[in-house]
Short mmCIF file of C-alpha atoms and ligand atoms in Angstrom, two decimals:
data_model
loop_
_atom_site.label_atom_id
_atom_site.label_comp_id
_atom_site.label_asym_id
_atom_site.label_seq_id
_atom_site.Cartn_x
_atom_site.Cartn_y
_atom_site.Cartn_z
CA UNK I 1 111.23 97.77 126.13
CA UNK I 2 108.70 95.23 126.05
CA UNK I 3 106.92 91.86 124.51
CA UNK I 4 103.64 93.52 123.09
CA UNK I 5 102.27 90.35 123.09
CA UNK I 6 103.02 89.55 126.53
CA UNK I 7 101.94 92.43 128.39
CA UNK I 8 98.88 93.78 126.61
CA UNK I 9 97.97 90.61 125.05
CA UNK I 10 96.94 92.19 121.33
CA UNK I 11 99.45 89.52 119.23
CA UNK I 12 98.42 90.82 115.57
CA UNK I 13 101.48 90.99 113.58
CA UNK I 14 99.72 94.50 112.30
CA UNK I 15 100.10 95.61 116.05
CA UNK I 16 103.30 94.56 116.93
CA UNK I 17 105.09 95.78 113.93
CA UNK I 18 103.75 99.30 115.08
CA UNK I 19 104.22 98.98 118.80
CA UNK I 20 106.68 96.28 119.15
CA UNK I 21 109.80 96.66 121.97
CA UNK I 22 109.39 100.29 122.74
CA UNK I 23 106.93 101.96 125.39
CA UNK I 24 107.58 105.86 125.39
CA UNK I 25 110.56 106.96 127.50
CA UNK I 26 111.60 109.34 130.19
CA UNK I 27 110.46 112.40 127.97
CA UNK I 28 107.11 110.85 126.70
CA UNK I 29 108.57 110.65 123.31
CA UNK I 30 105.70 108.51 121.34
CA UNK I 31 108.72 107.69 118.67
CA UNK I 32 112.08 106.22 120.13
CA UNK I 33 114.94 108.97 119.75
CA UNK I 34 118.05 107.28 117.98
CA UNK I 35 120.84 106.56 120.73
CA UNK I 36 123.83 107.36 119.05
CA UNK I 37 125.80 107.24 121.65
CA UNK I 38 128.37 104.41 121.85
CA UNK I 39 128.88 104.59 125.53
CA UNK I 40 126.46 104.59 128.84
CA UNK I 41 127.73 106.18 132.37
CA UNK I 42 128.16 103.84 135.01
CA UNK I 43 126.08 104.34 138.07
CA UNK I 44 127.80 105.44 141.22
CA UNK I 45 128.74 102.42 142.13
CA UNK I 46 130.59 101.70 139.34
CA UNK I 47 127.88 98.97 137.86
CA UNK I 48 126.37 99.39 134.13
CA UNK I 49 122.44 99.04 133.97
CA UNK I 50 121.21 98.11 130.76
CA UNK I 51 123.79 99.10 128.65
CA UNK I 52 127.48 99.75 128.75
CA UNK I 53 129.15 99.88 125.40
CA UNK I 54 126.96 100.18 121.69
CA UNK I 55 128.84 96.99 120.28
CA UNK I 56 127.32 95.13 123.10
CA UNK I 57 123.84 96.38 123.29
CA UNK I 58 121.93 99.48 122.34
CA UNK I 59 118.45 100.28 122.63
CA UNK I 60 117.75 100.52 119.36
CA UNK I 61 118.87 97.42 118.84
CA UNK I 62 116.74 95.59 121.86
CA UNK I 63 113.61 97.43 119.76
CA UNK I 64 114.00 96.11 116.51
CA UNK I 65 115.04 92.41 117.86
CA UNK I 66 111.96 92.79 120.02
CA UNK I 67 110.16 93.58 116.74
CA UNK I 68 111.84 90.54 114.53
CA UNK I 69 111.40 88.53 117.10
CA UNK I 70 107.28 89.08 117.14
CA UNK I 71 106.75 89.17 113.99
CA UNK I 72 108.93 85.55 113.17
CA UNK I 73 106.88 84.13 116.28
CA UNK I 74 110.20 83.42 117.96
CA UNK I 75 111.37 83.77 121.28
CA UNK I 76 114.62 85.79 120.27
CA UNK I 77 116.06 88.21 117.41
CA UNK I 78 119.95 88.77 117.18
CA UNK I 79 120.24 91.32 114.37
CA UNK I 80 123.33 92.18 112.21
CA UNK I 81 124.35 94.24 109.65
CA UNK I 82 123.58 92.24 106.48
CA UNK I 83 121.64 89.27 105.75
CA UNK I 84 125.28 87.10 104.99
CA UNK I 85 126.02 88.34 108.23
CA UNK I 86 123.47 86.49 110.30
CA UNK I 87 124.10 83.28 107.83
CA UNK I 88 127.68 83.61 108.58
CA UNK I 89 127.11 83.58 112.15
CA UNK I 90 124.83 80.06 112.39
CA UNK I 91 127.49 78.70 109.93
CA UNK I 92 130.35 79.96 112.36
CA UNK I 93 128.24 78.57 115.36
CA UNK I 94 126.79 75.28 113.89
CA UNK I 95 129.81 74.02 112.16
CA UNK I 96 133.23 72.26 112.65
CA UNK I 97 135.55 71.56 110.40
CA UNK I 98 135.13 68.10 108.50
CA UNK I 99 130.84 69.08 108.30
CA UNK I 100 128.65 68.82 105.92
CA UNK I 101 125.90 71.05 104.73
CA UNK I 102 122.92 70.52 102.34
CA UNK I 103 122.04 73.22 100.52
CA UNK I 104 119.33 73.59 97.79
CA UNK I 105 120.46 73.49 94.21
CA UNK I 106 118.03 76.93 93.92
CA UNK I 107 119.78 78.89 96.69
CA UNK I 108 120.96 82.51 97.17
CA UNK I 109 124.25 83.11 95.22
CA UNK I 110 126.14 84.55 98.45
CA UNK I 111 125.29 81.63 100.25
CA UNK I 112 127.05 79.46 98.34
CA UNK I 113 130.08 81.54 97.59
CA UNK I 114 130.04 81.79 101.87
CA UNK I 115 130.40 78.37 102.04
CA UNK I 116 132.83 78.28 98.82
CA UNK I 117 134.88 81.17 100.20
CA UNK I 118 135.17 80.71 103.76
CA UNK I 119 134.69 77.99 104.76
CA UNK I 120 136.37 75.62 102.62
CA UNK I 121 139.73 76.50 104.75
CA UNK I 122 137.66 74.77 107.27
CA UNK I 123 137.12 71.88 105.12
CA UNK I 124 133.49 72.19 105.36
CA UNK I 125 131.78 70.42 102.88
CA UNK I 126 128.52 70.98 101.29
CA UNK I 127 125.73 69.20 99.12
CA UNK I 128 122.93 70.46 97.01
CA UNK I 129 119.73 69.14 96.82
CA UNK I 130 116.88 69.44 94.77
CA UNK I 131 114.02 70.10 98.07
CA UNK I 132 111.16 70.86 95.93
CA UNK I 133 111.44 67.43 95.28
CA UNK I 134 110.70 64.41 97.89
CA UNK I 135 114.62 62.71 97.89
CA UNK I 136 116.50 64.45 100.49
CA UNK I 137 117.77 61.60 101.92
CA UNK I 138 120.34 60.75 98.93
CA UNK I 139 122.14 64.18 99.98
CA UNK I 140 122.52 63.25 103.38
CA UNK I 141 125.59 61.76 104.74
CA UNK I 142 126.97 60.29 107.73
CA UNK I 143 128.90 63.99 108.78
CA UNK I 144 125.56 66.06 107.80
CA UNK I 145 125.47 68.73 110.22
CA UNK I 146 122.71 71.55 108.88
CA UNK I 147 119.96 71.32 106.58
CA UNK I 148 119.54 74.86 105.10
CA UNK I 149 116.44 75.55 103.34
CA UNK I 150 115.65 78.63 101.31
CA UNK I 151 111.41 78.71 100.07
CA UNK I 152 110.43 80.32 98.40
CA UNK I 153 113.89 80.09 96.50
CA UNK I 154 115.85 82.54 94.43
CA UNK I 155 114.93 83.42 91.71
CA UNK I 156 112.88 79.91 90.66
CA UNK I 157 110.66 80.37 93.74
CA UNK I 158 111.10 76.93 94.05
CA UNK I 159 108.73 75.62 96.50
CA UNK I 160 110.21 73.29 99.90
CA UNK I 161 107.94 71.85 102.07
CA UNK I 162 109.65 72.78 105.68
CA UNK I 163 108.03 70.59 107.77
CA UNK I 164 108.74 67.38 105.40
CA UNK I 165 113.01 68.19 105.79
CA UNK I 166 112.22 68.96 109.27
CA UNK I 167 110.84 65.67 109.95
CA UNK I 168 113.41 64.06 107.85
CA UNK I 169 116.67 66.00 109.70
CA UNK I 170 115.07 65.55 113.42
CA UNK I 171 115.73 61.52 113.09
CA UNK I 172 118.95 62.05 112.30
CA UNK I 173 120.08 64.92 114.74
CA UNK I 174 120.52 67.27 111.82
CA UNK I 175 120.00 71.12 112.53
CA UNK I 176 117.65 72.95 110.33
CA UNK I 177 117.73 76.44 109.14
CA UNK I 178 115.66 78.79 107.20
CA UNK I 179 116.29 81.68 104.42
CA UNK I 180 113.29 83.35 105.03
CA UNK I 181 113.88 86.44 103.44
CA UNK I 182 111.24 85.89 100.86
CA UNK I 183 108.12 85.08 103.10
CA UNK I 184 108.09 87.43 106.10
CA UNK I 185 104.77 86.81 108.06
CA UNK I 186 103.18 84.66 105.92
CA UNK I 187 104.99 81.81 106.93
CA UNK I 188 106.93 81.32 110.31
CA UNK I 189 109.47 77.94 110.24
CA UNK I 190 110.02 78.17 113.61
CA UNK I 191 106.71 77.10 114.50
CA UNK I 192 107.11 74.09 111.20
CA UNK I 193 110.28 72.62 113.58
CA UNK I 194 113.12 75.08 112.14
CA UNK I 195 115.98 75.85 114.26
CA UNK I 196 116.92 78.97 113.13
CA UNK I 197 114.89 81.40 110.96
CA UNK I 198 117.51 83.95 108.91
CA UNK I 199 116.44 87.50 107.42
CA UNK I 200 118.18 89.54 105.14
CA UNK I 201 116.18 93.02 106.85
CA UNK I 202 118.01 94.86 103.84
CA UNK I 203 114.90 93.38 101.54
CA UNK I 204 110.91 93.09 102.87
CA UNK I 205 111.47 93.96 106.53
CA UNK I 206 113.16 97.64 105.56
CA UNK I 207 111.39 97.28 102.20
CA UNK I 208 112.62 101.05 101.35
CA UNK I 209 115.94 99.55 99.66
CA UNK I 210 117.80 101.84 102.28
CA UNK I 211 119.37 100.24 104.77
CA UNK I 212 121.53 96.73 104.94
CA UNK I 213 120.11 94.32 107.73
CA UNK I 214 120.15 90.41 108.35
CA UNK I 215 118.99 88.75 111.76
CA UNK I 216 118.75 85.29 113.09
CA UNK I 217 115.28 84.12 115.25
CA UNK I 218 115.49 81.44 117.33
CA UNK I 219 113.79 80.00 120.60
CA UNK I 220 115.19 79.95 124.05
CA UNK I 221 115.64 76.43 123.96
CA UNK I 222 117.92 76.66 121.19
CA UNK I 223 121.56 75.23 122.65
CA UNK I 224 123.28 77.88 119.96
CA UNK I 225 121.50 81.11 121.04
CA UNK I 226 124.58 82.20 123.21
CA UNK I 227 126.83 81.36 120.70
CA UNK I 228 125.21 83.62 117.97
CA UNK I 229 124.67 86.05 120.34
CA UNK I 230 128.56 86.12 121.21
CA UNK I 231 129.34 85.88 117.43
CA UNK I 232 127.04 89.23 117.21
CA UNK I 233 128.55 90.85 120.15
CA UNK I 234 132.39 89.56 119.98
CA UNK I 235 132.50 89.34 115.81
CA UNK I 236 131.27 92.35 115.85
CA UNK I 237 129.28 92.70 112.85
CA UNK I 238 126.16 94.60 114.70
CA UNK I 239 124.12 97.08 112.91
CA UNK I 240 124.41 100.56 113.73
CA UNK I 241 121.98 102.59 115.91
CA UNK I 242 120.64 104.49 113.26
CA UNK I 243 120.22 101.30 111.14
CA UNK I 244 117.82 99.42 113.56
CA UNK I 245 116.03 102.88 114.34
CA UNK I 246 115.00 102.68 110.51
CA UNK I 247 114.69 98.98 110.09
CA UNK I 248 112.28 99.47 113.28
CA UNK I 249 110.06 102.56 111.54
CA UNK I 250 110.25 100.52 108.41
CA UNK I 251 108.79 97.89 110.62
CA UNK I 252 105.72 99.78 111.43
CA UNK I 253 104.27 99.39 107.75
CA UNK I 254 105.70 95.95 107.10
CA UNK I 255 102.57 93.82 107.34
CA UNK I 256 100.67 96.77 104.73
CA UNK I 257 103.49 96.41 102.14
CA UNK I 258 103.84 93.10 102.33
CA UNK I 259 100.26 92.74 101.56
CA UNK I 260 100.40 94.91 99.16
CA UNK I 261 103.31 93.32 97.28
CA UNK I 262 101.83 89.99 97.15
CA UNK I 263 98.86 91.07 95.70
CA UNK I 264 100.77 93.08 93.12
CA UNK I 265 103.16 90.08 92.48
CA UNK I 266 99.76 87.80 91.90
CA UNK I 267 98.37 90.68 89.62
CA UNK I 268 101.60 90.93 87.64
CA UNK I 269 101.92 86.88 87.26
CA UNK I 270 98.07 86.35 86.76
CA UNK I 271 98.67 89.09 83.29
CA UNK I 272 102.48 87.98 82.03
CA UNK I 273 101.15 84.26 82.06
CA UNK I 274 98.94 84.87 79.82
CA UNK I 275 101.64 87.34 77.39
CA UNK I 276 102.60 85.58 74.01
CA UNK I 277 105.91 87.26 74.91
CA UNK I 278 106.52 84.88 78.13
CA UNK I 279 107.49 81.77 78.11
CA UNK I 280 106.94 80.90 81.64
CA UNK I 281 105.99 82.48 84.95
CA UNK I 282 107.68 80.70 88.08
CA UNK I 283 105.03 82.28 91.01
CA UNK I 284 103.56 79.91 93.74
CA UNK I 285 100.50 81.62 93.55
CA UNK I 286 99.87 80.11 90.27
CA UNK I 287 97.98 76.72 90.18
CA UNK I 288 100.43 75.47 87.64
CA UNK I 289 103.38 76.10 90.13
CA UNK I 290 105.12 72.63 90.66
CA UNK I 291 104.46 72.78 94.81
CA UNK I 292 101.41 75.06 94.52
CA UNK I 293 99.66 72.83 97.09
CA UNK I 294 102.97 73.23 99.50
CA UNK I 295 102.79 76.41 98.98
CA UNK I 296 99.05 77.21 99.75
CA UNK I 297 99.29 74.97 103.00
CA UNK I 298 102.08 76.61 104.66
CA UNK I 299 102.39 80.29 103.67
CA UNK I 300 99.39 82.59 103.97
CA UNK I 301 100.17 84.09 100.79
CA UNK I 302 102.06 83.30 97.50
CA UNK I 303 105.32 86.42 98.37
CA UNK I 304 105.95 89.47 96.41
CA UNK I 305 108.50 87.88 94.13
CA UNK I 306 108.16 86.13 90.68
CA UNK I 307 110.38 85.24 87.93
CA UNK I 308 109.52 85.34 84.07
CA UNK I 309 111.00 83.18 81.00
CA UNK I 310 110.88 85.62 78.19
CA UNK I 311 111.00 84.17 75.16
CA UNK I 312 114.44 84.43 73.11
CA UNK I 313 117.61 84.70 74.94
CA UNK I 314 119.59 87.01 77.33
CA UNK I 315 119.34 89.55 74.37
CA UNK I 316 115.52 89.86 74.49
CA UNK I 317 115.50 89.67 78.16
CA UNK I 318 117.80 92.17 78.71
CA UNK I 319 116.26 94.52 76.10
CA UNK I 320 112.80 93.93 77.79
CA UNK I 321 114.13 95.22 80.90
CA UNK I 322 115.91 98.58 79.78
CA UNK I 323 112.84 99.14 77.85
CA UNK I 324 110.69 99.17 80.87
CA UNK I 325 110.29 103.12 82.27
CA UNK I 326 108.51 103.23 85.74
CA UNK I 327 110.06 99.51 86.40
CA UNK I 328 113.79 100.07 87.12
CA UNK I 329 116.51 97.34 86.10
CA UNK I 330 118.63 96.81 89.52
CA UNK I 331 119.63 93.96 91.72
CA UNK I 332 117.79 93.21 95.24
CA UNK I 333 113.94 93.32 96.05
CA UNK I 334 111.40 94.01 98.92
CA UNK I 335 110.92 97.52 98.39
CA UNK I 336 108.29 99.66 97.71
CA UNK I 337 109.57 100.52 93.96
CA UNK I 338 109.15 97.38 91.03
CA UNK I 339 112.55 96.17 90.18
CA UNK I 340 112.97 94.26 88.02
CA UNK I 341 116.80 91.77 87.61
CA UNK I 342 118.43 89.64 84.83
CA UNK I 343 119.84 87.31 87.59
CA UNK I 344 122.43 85.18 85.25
CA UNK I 345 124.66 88.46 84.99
CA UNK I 346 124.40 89.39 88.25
CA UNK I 347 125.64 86.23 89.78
CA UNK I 348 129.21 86.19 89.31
CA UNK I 349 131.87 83.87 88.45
CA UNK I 350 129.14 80.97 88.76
CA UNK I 351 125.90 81.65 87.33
CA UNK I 352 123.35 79.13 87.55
CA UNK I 353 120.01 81.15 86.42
CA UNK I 354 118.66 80.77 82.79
CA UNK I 355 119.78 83.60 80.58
CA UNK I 356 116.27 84.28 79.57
CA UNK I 357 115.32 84.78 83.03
CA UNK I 358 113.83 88.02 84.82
CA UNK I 359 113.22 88.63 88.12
CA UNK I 360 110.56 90.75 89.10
CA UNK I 361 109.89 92.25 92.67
CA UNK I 362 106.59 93.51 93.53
CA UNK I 363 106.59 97.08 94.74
CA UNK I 364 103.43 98.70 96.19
CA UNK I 365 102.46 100.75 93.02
CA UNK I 366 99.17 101.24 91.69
CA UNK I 367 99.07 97.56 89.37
CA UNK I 368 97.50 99.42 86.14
CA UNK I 369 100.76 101.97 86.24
CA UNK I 370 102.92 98.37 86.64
CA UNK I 371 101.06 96.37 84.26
CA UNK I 372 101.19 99.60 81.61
CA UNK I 373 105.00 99.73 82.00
CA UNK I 374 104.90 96.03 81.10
CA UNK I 375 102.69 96.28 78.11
CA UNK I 376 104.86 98.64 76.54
CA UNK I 377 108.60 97.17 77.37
CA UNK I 378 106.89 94.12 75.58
CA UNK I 379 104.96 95.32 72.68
CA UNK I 380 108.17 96.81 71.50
CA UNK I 381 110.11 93.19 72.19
CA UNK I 382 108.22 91.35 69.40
CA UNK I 383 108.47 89.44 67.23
CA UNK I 384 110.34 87.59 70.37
CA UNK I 385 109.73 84.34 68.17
CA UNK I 386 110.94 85.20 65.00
CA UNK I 387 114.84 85.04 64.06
CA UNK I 388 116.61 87.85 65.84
C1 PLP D 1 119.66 89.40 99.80
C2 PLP D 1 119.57 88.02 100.30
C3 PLP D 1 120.51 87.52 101.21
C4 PLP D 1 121.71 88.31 101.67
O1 PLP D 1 121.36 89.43 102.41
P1 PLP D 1 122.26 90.78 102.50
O2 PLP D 1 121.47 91.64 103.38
O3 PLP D 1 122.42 91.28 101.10
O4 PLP D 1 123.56 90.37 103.09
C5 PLP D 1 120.32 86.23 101.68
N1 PLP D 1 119.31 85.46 101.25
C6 PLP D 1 118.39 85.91 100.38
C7 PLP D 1 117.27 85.01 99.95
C8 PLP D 1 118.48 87.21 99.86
O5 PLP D 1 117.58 87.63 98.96
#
């Protein structure tokens, strides 16, 4: 096990998703064999070395964190087994009861139904706040204990400017964390000020739509890293060996799909902007984008994910997408394959999105077999602005 960066000095995020945490083992194995086993003999003396018990550590795990933990330019990875997982475990260690959070008013569904959910029995209150905007300050009050930000933001890839709330919460004591499940290496919030930096794995990091993953990155000199590392350990929600031995191969190709999503998702936005059948395309890569400047100065590229207006209603939108062949219609995003996601039905008893509103995530197709798929779901749709 081993810091990549550390001991051969090569810190390209290319290199360390590929040889990040793992050096070969006993048996020379180039790729690291999946420890199933839940239990580790004690040595004749009756001490444990490394490991003892697969709830507490593994060495699959201790791989993939070393991975994370690399590629988020952080000292530390704890990893879980979803996304909500590692949210519910900075919640669980940053709050008391009687708190208050500020949340953005474009934020993840579950996140809010977390804090709706749960922790209302602990009287936890929360705000949200429009932080593609400037005013943070009017959400803040006197019990504020965490700032959660979410950029780019789902599904209006809403735009915040992380080292703006940063500056803002650090006057006034308040902890800040980061969703960054949308912008994976290309931007890193723990080096904008960020206290914690959350994943959901389950989407860009695994990227295969195959395994469920979340993990929290943090720095040593965070006061809180014990106690997320005890809500991992002693909570209990850990992922499972085989999990983090295919989050950790997913790993390996990360930075290449990644690139290759974002330059899809550009492709994609640069051609529906331009469709008579859109409305609106909400990218950050376009120049039109409300915070494109934000965006430009603190991620190295504009993310994999974009939303479309289609013009009509929830009726049109939702007939675009089952017309679409090679795009599938199906919650989540990050992998390989184009999905494509009327959010407003998929959010539950509170749905905030627009109903004519389509999410699209960039897979790592050929763009001509993407943009063909998209020509022909919306030839069919018109007339979209005659009477239907
Ligand atoms: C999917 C997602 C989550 C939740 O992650 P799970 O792995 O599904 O628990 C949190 N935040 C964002 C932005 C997501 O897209």
């Amino acid at each position: 096990m081993s810091d990549v960066k550390k001991e051969t000095g090569i810190g390209h995020v290319e290199t360390i998703a590929v040889h990040g945490g793992y050096e070969t083992d006993n048996n020379s194995a180039i790729v690291q064999p999946i420890y199933l086993s839940t239990t580790f003999e004690r040595n004749g003396n009756g001490e444990y070395g490394d490991f003892s018990y697969t709830r507490a550590n593994n060495p699959n795990r201790v791989t993939l964190e070393s991975k994370i933990a690399s590629i988020e330019g952080g000292d530390m990875a704890i990893a879980f087994s979803s996304g909500l997982a590692a949210i519910n475990a900075i919640f669980h260690s940053v709050l008391k009861p009687g708190d208050h959070v500020v949340i953005p008013d474009d934020c993840y569904h579950g996140t809010v139904s977390l804090l709706e959910k749960i922790f209302d029995q602990w009287s936890v209150q929360y705000s949200e706040a429009d932080m593609a905007g400037t005013d943070i300050e009017s959400s803040i009050r006197d019990n504020t204990k965490l700032i959660w930000i979410e950029t780019p933001s789902n599904p209006l890839l809403k735009i915040t400017d992380i080292r703006n709330i940063v500056t803002k919460a650090k006057t006034r004591n308040i902890i800040v964390g980061c969703d960054n499940t949308f912008a994976p290496m290309l931007q890193r919030p723990l080096e904008m000020g960020a206290d914690f930096v959350m994943h959901s794995s389950t989407k860009f990091l695994c990227g295969h739509s195959d395994v469920l993953g979340g993990a929290v990155i943090l720095n040593n000199d965070n006061p809180y890293t014990q106690k997320i590392r005890d809500y991992q350990v002693t909570a209990g929600s850990v992922p499972s060996p085989f999990d983090c031995w295919l989050l950790s191969r997913s790993l390996s190709t990360f930075p290449l799909r990644m690139n290759a999503s974002c330059d899809n998702a550009m492709a994609l936005a640069a051609y529906l902007v331009q469709h008579p059948s859109i409305e609106k395309v909400l990218y950050p890569g376009l120049t039109n984008h409300h915070n494109y400047q934000v965006g430009l100065q603190q991620m190295k590229k504009p993310g994999g994910v974009l939303s479309v207006l289609v013009k009509g209603n929830k009726k049109q939108a939702l007939a675009f997408a089952s017309r679409l062949k090679l795009i599938k219609h199906a919650t989540s995003l990050g992998g390989v394959e184009t999905l494509i996601e009327h959010r407003r039905s998929a959010e539950g008893e509170h749905p905030r999105s627009p109903e004519n509103l389509l999410r699209i995530s960039a897979g790592i197709e050929h763009i001509d077999d993407l943009i063909a798929d998209l020509e022909q779901g919306l030839k069919d749709s018109l007339p979209l602005t005659g009477v239907i």
